[in-house]
Short mmCIF file of C-alpha atoms in Angstrom, two decimals:
data_model
loop_
_atom_site.label_atom_id
_atom_site.label_comp_id
_atom_site.label_asym_id
_atom_site.label_seq_id
_atom_site.Cartn_x
_atom_site.Cartn_y
_atom_site.Cartn_z
CA UNK A 10 -18.14 -12.20 -12.16
CA UNK A 11 -14.93 -12.27 -9.58
CA UNK A 12 -16.87 -15.32 -7.68
CA UNK A 13 -17.56 -17.03 -11.24
CA UNK A 14 -14.41 -16.81 -12.39
CA UNK A 15 -13.64 -18.64 -9.09
CA UNK A 16 -15.57 -21.36 -9.31
CA UNK A 17 -14.87 -22.46 -12.43
CA UNK A 18 -11.32 -21.85 -11.61
CA UNK A 19 -9.96 -21.61 -8.33
CA UNK A 20 -6.84 -20.91 -9.06
CA UNK A 21 -7.89 -17.34 -10.79
CA UNK A 22 -5.01 -15.02 -9.85
CA UNK A 23 -6.83 -12.18 -11.41
CA UNK A 24 -10.12 -12.66 -10.19
CA UNK A 25 -9.19 -12.66 -6.43
CA UNK A 26 -6.47 -9.84 -6.72
CA UNK A 27 -9.85 -8.21 -7.96
CA UNK A 28 -12.07 -9.53 -5.07
CA UNK A 29 -8.83 -8.03 -2.66
CA UNK A 30 -9.91 -4.75 -4.24
CA UNK A 31 -13.14 -4.66 -3.97
CA UNK A 32 -13.44 -6.71 -0.21
CA UNK A 33 -10.26 -3.07 1.07
CA UNK A 34 -12.93 -0.95 -0.30
CA UNK A 35 -15.57 -2.12 1.50
CA UNK A 36 -13.18 -2.21 4.49
CA UNK A 37 -12.74 -6.03 4.97
CA UNK A 38 -9.61 -5.15 5.80
CA UNK A 39 -8.27 -9.11 6.87
CA UNK A 40 -10.39 -11.24 3.89
CA UNK A 41 -9.13 -8.92 1.43
CA UNK A 42 -5.57 -9.67 2.21
CA UNK A 43 -6.01 -12.88 2.60
CA UNK A 44 -7.13 -12.61 -0.94
CA UNK A 45 -4.31 -11.22 -2.17
CA UNK A 46 -1.40 -13.55 -1.25
CA UNK A 47 -3.64 -16.03 -2.19
CA UNK A 48 -3.25 -13.84 -5.46
CA UNK A 49 0.62 -13.77 -5.12
CA UNK A 50 0.97 -16.80 -4.01
CA UNK A 51 -1.28 -18.40 -7.41
CA UNK A 52 0.64 -16.24 -9.24
CA UNK A 53 -1.74 -17.58 -12.11
CA UNK A 54 -3.84 -16.54 -15.12
CA UNK A 55 -3.52 -12.52 -14.91
CA UNK A 56 -4.84 -11.99 -18.17
CA UNK A 57 -3.85 -8.27 -19.50
CA UNK A 58 -2.83 -7.83 -15.97
CA UNK A 59 0.05 -9.19 -13.22
CA UNK A 60 1.36 -10.51 -10.16
CA UNK A 61 1.97 -6.25 -9.43
CA UNK A 62 -1.35 -5.64 -9.50
CA UNK A 63 -2.38 -7.70 -5.57
CA UNK A 64 0.94 -6.21 -4.26
CA UNK A 65 -0.81 -3.64 -5.39
CA UNK A 66 -3.97 -3.86 -3.66
CA UNK A 67 -2.29 -5.67 -0.40
CA UNK A 68 0.04 -2.80 -0.08
CA UNK A 69 -3.11 -0.08 -0.71
CA UNK A 70 -4.97 -1.89 2.22
CA UNK A 71 -2.17 -2.38 4.69
CA UNK A 72 -2.21 1.21 4.86
CA UNK A 73 -6.45 1.10 5.01
CA UNK A 74 -5.51 -1.08 8.04
CA UNK A 75 -2.69 1.91 9.25
CA UNK A 76 0.45 -1.23 9.46
CA UNK A 77 2.09 0.92 7.03
CA UNK A 78 5.31 -1.54 7.43
CA UNK A 79 3.57 -3.96 5.44
CA UNK A 80 2.70 -1.60 3.13
CA UNK A 81 5.83 -0.03 2.39
CA UNK A 82 7.25 -3.88 2.08
CA UNK A 83 4.51 -4.55 -0.60
CA UNK A 84 6.18 -1.92 -2.78
CA UNK A 85 8.68 -3.62 -4.09
CA UNK A 86 6.42 -6.80 -5.85
CA UNK A 87 4.25 -3.80 -6.84
CA UNK A 88 6.86 -2.61 -9.27
CA UNK A 89 8.94 -6.07 -9.95
CA UNK A 90 7.12 -6.13 -13.45
CA UNK A 91 7.16 -2.40 -14.34
CA UNK A 92 6.16 -3.30 -17.99
CA UNK A 93 2.87 -4.77 -17.49
CA UNK A 94 1.21 -2.70 -14.83
CA UNK A 95 -0.51 0.91 -15.89
CA UNK A 96 1.25 3.71 -15.02
CA UNK A 97 -0.91 5.18 -12.27
CA UNK A 98 -0.48 1.74 -10.67
CA UNK A 99 3.48 2.66 -9.81
CA UNK A 100 3.02 5.87 -8.93
CA UNK A 101 0.57 5.38 -6.80
CA UNK A 102 2.62 2.53 -4.73
CA UNK A 103 6.00 4.59 -4.83
CA UNK A 104 3.60 7.42 -3.27
CA UNK A 105 3.33 4.41 -0.58
CA UNK A 106 6.14 3.72 -0.24
CA UNK A 107 6.32 7.48 1.74
CA UNK A 108 3.87 5.92 4.35
CA UNK A 109 6.87 5.65 6.79
CA UNK A 110 6.46 9.22 7.17
CA UNK A 111 2.70 8.62 9.16
CA UNK A 112 2.23 12.83 9.71
CA UNK A 113 2.93 13.70 5.68
CA UNK A 114 0.50 10.60 4.58
CA UNK A 115 -1.67 12.31 7.67
CA UNK A 116 -1.79 15.43 6.22
CA UNK A 117 -2.82 14.08 2.82
CA UNK A 118 -5.26 12.10 4.32
CA UNK A 119 -6.58 15.70 5.23
CA UNK A 120 -6.46 16.45 1.83
CA UNK A 121 -8.75 13.91 0.00
CA UNK A 122 -11.35 14.43 2.51
CA UNK A 123 -11.32 17.95 1.86
CA UNK A 124 -12.22 17.45 -1.41
CA UNK A 125 -14.37 14.79 -0.32
CA UNK A 126 -16.05 17.81 1.85
CA UNK A 127 -15.98 15.85 5.21
CA UNK A 128 -14.37 18.60 6.85
CA UNK A 129 -14.56 17.60 10.72
CA UNK A 130 -12.73 14.35 9.53
CA UNK A 131 -10.06 16.28 8.03
CA UNK A 132 -9.95 18.64 10.77
CA UNK A 133 -9.34 15.21 12.82
CA UNK A 134 -6.25 14.46 10.18
CA UNK A 135 -4.95 17.48 9.94
CA UNK A 136 -4.76 17.56 13.88
CA UNK A 137 -3.16 14.37 14.57
CA UNK A 138 -0.08 15.12 12.07
CA UNK A 139 0.29 17.93 13.24
CA UNK A 140 0.65 16.01 16.94
CA UNK A 141 3.38 13.60 15.84
CA UNK A 142 6.35 13.42 15.71
CA UNK A 143 7.88 15.40 13.45
CA UNK A 144 8.40 13.14 9.99
CA UNK A 145 7.33 14.77 7.35
CA UNK A 146 8.20 15.49 3.88
CA UNK A 147 10.22 18.17 1.92
CA UNK A 148 7.83 20.39 2.39
CA UNK A 149 7.75 20.18 6.36
CA UNK A 150 4.19 20.28 7.97
CA UNK A 151 3.09 22.93 5.35
CA UNK A 152 0.09 21.18 3.57
CA UNK A 153 -1.10 20.05 6.91
CA UNK A 154 -1.31 23.62 7.95
CA UNK A 155 -2.88 24.55 4.69
CA UNK A 156 -5.72 21.71 4.53
CA UNK A 157 -6.34 22.66 7.90
CA UNK A 158 -7.08 25.76 7.52
CA UNK A 159 -9.30 24.40 4.36
CA UNK A 160 -10.98 22.15 6.96
CA UNK A 161 -12.06 25.51 8.90
CA UNK A 162 -13.24 27.19 6.31
CA UNK A 163 -15.83 24.12 4.80
CA UNK A 164 -16.50 24.49 8.84
CA UNK A 165 -17.44 28.01 8.51
CA UNK A 166 -14.32 28.81 11.16
CA UNK A 167 -12.84 31.38 9.40
CA UNK A 168 -11.19 32.99 12.18
CA UNK A 169 -8.69 30.40 12.90
CA UNK A 170 -8.62 28.77 9.05
CA UNK A 171 -6.67 32.60 8.21
CA UNK A 172 -4.07 31.67 11.68
CA UNK A 173 -4.39 27.76 10.27
CA UNK A 174 -3.04 29.61 7.20
CA UNK A 175 -0.84 31.61 8.25
CA UNK A 176 1.18 28.88 9.31
CA UNK A 177 1.16 27.26 6.48
CA UNK A 178 2.61 30.92 4.56
CA UNK A 179 5.24 31.19 7.92
CA UNK A 180 7.20 28.87 6.03
CA UNK A 181 6.67 28.53 3.02
CA UNK A 182 5.62 32.39 1.71
CA UNK A 183 6.05 31.50 -2.17
CA UNK A 184 3.35 28.84 -2.72
CA UNK A 185 0.89 29.86 -4.73
CA UNK A 186 -1.98 27.29 -3.74
CA UNK A 187 -1.43 28.64 -0.17
CA UNK A 188 -2.59 32.45 -0.54
CA UNK A 189 -4.49 31.42 -2.88
CA UNK A 190 -6.24 29.68 -0.34
CA UNK A 191 -6.06 33.09 1.62
CA UNK A 192 -7.99 34.95 -1.13
CA UNK A 193 -11.10 32.43 -0.89
CA UNK A 194 -11.52 32.72 2.89
CA UNK A 195 -11.12 36.12 2.61
CA UNK A 196 -14.09 36.08 0.38
CA UNK A 197 -15.85 33.86 2.16
CA UNK A 198 -15.85 36.56 4.90
CA UNK A 199 -16.84 39.44 2.44
CA UNK A 200 -13.49 40.67 3.04
CA UNK A 201 -13.21 41.46 -0.79
CA UNK A 202 -9.79 43.93 -0.60
CA UNK A 203 -8.07 42.05 0.92
CA UNK A 204 -9.11 38.83 -0.98
CA UNK A 205 -7.75 40.90 -3.96
CA UNK A 206 -4.51 41.27 -2.16
CA UNK A 207 -4.05 37.98 -1.19
CA UNK A 208 -5.28 36.43 -5.55
CA UNK A 209 -2.57 38.63 -6.36
CA UNK A 210 0.08 37.26 -3.92
CA UNK A 211 -0.94 33.33 -5.66
CA UNK A 212 -0.96 34.88 -9.90
CA UNK A 213 2.45 36.60 -8.85
CA UNK A 214 3.91 33.21 -7.57
CA UNK A 215 2.37 31.02 -10.69
CA UNK A 216 0.14 33.75 -13.92
CA UNK A 217 -1.16 30.66 -15.10
CA UNK A 218 -3.16 29.17 -11.80
CA UNK A 219 -6.25 28.34 -13.10
CA UNK A 220 -8.09 27.89 -9.36
CA UNK A 221 -6.87 31.67 -8.74
CA UNK A 222 -7.67 33.18 -11.94
CA UNK A 223 -11.22 31.63 -11.30
CA UNK A 224 -11.40 32.87 -7.90
CA UNK A 225 -10.06 36.35 -9.01
CA UNK A 226 -13.48 36.76 -11.37
CA UNK A 227 -15.76 36.33 -8.79
CA UNK A 228 -14.13 38.35 -5.99
CA UNK A 229 -14.45 40.95 -8.70
CA UNK A 230 -17.91 40.51 -9.19
CA UNK A 231 -18.29 40.69 -5.77
CA UNK A 232 -16.68 43.90 -5.73
CA UNK A 233 -18.91 44.82 -8.67
CA UNK A 234 -16.15 45.00 -10.81
CA UNK A 235 -18.12 42.68 -14.21
CA UNK A 236 -15.27 43.77 -16.97
CA UNK A 237 -12.71 42.49 -15.05
CA UNK A 238 -14.51 39.44 -13.54
CA UNK A 239 -15.10 38.83 -16.81
CA UNK A 240 -11.45 38.76 -18.30
CA UNK A 241 -10.59 36.81 -15.23
CA UNK A 242 -12.63 33.89 -16.16
CA UNK A 243 -11.71 34.09 -19.33
CA UNK A 244 -8.72 33.83 -18.51
CA UNK A 245 -8.99 30.58 -16.14
CA UNK A 246 -10.47 28.91 -19.24
CA UNK A 247 -7.07 28.66 -20.79
CA UNK A 248 -5.12 28.34 -17.59
CA UNK A 249 -3.81 24.90 -16.52
#
């Protein structure tokens, strides 16, 4: 569609920005940047969007390419015309400003790869983060250790996973997500009583933690405590 638009009107910035986005997702970073640059330079025919869209995709493409300084430099342009861009675009670009903290960015990449169940790549990203120069955000290396533990669990390396989780807990012992992760790993190891104790800690910190209640149901079911399991599952339905 954007190719047809560009044939009809070569100075169609919205089509150029869309082309930039598609090329970026295909990994054609240099060509994507050229399309975004052309959209920004032309600055014409944006429809319901604005120059901010091209600036956002330009920044995201640079970050995917590993050129973080250029990614950060694109953010001010992406937030200039704030009234005409979607909230998610503004928030995503604000997050990009933190890419100068490379270790935190790699830990975030690890988390995304875990969600995609690409555990080996996630582990590599977390290891790179932990071997870096220590430029973390406010939670330090907690996220990297937590996500490293989850990646190792995904690879069924449970003892190493628990060790990583303990590293995360040593940094911040009142983080419900870490206790929940420990609970899940212990459950996977068939250590149900210990899993329940870790789950208790997670819910003591955040009694409205949906995933912890859901996991509690699985643990209780494994312990053949069926009525309590049902209650936990029901409680998860009213949690955030």
